[in-house]
Coordinates of C-alpha atoms in Angstrom, one line a residue:
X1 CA -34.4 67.8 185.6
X2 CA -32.1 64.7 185.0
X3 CA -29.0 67.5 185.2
X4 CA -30.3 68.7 188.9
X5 CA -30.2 65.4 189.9
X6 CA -26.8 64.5 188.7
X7 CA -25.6 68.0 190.4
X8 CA -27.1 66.6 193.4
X9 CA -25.8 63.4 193.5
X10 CA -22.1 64.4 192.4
X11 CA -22.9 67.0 195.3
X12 CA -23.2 64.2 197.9
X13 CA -20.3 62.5 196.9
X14 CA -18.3 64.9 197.0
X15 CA -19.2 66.0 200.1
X16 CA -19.0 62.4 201.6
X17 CA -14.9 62.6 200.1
X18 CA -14.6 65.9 202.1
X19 CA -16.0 64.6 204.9
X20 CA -14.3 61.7 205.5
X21 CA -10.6 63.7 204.7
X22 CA -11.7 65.9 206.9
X23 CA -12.0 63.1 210.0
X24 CA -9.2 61.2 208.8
X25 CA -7.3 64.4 209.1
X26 CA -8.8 65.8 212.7
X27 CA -8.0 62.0 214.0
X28 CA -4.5 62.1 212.8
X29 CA -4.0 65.1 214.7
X30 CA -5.2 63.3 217.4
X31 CA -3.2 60.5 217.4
X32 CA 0.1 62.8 217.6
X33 CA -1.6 64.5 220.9
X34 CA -1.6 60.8 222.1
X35 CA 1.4 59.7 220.5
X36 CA 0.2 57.5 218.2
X37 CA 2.1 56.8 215.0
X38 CA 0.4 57.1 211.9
X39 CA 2.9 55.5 209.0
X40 CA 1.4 55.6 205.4
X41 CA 2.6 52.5 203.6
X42 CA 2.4 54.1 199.7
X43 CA 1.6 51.3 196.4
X44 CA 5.3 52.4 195.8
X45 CA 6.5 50.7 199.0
X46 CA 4.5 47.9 198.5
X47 CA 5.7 47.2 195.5
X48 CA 9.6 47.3 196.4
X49 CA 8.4 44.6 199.3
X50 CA 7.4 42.5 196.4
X51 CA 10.6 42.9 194.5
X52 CA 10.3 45.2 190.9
X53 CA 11.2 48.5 192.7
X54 CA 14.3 47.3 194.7
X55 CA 16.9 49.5 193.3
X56 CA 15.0 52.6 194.6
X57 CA 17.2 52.9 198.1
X58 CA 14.5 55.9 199.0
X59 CA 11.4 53.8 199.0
X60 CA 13.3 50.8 200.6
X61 CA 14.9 53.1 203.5
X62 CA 10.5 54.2 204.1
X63 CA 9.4 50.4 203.9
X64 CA 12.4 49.4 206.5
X65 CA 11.4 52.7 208.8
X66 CA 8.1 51.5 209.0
X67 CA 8.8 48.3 209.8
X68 CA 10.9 48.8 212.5
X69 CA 9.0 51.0 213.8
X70 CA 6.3 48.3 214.1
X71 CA 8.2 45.9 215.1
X72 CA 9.8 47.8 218.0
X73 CA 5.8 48.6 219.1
X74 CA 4.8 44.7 219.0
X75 CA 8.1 44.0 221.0
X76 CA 7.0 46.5 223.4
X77 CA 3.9 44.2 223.9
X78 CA 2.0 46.9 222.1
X79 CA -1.1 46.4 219.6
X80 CA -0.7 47.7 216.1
X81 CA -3.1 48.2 213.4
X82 CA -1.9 46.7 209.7
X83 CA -3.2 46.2 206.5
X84 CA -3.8 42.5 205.3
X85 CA -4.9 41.2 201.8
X86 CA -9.1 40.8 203.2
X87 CA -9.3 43.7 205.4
X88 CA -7.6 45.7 208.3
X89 CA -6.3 44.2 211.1
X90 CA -5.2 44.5 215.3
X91 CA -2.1 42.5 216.4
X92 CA 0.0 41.8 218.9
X93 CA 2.9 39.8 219.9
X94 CA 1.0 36.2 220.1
X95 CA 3.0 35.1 222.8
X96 CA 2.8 38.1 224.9
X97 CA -0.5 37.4 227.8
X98 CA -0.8 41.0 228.6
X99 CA -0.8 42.3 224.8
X100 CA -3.5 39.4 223.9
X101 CA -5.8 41.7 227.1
X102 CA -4.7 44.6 225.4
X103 CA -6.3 43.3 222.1
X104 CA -9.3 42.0 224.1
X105 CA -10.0 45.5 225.9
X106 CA -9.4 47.5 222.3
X107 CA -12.3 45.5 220.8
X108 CA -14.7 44.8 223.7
X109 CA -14.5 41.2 222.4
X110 CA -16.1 37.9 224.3
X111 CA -13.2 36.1 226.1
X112 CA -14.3 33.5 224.6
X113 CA -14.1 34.1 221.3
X114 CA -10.7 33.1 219.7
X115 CA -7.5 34.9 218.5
X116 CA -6.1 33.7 215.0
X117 CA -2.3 33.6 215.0
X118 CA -0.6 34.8 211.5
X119 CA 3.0 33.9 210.7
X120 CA 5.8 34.6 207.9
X121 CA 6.3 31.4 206.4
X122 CA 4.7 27.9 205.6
X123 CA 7.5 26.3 207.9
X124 CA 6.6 28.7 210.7
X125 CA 3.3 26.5 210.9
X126 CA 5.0 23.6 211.7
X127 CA 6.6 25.2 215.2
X128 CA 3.0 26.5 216.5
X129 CA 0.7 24.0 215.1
X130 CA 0.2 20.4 214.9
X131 CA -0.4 19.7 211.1
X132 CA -2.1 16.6 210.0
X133 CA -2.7 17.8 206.1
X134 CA 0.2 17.9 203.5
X135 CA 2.5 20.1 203.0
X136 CA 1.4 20.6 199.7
X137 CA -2.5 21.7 200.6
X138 CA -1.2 24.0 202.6
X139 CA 0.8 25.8 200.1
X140 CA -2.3 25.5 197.6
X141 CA -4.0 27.8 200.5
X142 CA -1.3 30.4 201.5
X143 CA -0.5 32.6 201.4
X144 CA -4.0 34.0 200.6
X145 CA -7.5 34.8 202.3
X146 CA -7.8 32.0 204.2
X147 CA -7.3 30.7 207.7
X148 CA -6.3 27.3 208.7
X149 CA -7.7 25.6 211.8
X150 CA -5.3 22.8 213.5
X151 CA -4.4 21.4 216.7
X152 CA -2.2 23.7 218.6
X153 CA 1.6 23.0 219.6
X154 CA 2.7 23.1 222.6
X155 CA 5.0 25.8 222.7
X156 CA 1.7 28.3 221.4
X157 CA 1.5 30.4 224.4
X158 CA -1.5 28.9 227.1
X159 CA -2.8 32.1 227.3
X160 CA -3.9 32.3 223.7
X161 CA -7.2 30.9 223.5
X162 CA -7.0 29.0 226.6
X163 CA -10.3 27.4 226.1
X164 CA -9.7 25.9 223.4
X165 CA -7.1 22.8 221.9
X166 CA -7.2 24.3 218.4
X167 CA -6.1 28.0 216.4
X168 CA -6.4 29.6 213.5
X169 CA -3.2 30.5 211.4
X170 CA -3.0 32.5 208.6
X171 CA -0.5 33.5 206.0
X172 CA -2.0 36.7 204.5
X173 CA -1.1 37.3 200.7
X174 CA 0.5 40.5 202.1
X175 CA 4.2 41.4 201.3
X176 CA 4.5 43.9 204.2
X177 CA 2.2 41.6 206.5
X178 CA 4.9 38.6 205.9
X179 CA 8.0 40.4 206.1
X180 CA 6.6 42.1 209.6
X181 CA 6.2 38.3 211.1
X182 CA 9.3 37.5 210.2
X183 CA 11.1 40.4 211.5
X184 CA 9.1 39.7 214.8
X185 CA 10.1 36.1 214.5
X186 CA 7.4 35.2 216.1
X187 CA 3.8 34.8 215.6
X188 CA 1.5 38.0 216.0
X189 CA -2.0 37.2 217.4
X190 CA -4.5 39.2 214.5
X191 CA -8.0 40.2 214.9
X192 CA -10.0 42.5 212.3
X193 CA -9.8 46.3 213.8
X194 CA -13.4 47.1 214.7
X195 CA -15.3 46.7 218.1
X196 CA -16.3 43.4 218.0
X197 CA -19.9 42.9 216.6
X198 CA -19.3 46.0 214.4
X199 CA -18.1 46.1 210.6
X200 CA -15.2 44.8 209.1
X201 CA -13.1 47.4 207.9
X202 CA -11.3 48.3 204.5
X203 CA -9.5 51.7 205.4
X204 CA -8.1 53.5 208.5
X205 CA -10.7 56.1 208.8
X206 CA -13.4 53.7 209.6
X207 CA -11.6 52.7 212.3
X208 CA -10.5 56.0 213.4
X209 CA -12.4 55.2 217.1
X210 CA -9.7 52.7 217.8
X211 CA -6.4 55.1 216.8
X212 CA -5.8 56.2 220.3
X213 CA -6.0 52.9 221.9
X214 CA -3.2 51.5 219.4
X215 CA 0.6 52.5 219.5
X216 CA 1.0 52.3 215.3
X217 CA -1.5 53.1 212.8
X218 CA -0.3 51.4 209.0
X219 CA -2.1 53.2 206.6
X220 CA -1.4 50.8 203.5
X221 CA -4.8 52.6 201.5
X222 CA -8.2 51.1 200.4
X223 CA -8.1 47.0 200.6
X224 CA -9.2 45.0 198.1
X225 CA -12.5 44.5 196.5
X226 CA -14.0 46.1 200.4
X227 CA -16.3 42.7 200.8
X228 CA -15.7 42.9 204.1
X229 CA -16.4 39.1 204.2
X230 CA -12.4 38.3 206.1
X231 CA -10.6 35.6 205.2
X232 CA -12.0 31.9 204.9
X233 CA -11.6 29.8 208.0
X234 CA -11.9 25.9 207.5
X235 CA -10.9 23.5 210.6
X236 CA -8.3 20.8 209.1
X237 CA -7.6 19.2 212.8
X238 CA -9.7 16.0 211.7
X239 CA -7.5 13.8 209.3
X240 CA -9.6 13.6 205.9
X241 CA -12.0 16.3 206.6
X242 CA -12.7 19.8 206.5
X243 CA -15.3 22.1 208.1
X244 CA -15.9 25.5 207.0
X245 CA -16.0 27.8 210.2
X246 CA -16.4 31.1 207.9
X247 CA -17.5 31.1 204.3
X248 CA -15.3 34.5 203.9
X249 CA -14.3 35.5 200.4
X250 CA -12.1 32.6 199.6
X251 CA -15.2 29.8 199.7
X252 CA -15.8 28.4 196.3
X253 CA -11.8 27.9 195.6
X254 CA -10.7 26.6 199.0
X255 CA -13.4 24.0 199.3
X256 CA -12.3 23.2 195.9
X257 CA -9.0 23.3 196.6
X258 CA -10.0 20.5 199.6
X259 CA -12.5 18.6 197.8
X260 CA -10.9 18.0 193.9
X261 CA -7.3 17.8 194.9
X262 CA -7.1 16.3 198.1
X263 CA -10.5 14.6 198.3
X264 CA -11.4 16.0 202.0
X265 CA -14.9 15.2 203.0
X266 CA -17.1 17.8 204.4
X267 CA -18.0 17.0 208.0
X268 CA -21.4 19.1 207.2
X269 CA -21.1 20.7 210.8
X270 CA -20.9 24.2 209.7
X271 CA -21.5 27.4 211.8

């Protein structure tokens, strides 16, 4: 009896695997109708981003391909799907107005619901927010799974979260994710790719709705430990205190981080 149900249940999963191929595949074809491009980011490209493979010319001509082939879609004032180290992303150009509506219309999100902005470098904070933390905290943070609340510069584009004087940045612990914002050399505007109020999401097939409306699709695999949770987002814009916004999957080592080290009080206003 205990062998029929084992049958069974390797059965199910199995057919789950097929399944989901199957859409995966059906919605690739798809995007090629619509002209979507689907560009698989392999472990093997990842790793020459992050340095040990760089004599393989092959694998660096595919990272740099897909790459510029991003890039050339967010300069087009495009949204693109990407990989980041908590889950899957939608981006755009964060100082392009009618790419931020494109974003907006992908994800049937609430106007009024805010846009993080995700840059290349520590020092590319410094241009787009005003930072009233040490230099050092925020390297302590990022790059990793957590996003950074602080009082927006003046050169952040107006129509980024117009209602509001404040934005999230983020560095994500992602080789290709960096190296994209800094080929753009500007900040992209990133969102998680769902509709908004739905799951977050781990891999391009559960997401496969959204291929159509987007004009690059980076498959970089499975993220993660698929928590789902996003990053952590904490508002720094008060000198000496920190709020936590979202506990996301970073909680226990950034409040840490801000308590122990730099002995940030917890304003207790969480949401």
């Amino acid at each position: 009896m205990n062998t029929f149900f084992k049958f069974i249940s390797y059965f199910m999963i199995l057919r789950r695997v097929y399944n989901s191929a199957l859409a995966t595949r059906d919605g690739r074809a798809m995007c090629k109708e619509l002209n979507t491009k689907m560009l698989l980011l392999s472990p093997q490209s990842q790793m020459v981003m992050n340095g040990p493979s760089a004599r393989c010319e092959e694998r660096l001509q595919d990272c740099a391909e897909i790459l510029n082939s991003t890039v050339k879609a967010l300069k087009d004032g495009q949204v693109v799907a990407v990989p980041t180290d908590t889950i899957y992303g939608l981006a755009c150009l964060a100082q392009n107005s009618n790419a931020i509506k494109k974003v907006y219309d992908i994800k049937g999100r609430d106007g009024q619901k805010p846009l993080a902005i995700c840059v290349g470098e520590i020092q590319d904070i410094y241009k787009y927010c005003k930072v009233s933390v040490k230099e050092e905290l925020l390297g302590d943070l990022l790059p990793g799974p957590v996003t950074l609340v602080l009082e927006r510069a003046e050169v952040l584009n107006t129509d980024l979260n117009p209602f509001t004087p404040l934005v999230g940045v983020r560095i994500p612990d992602h080789a290709f994710m960096r190296r994209l914002c800094q080929m753009c050399g500007e900040p992209l505007a990133l969102t998680s790719a769902n509709i908004s109020s739905h799951s977050s999401t781990v891999a391009v097939h559960e997401f496969q709705d959204l291929w159509p409306l987007l004009a690059v699709v980076v498959d970089g695999g499975p993220i993660g430990d698929k928590s789902r949770l996003g990053s952590t987002v904490v508002d720094l814009s008060v000198l000496g205190k920190y709020r936590i916004i979202r506990p996301g999957c970073a909680f226990s080592s950034t409040v840490d981080v801000l308590e122990r080290k730099y002995g940030l009080s917890d304003t207790g206003d969480h949401q």
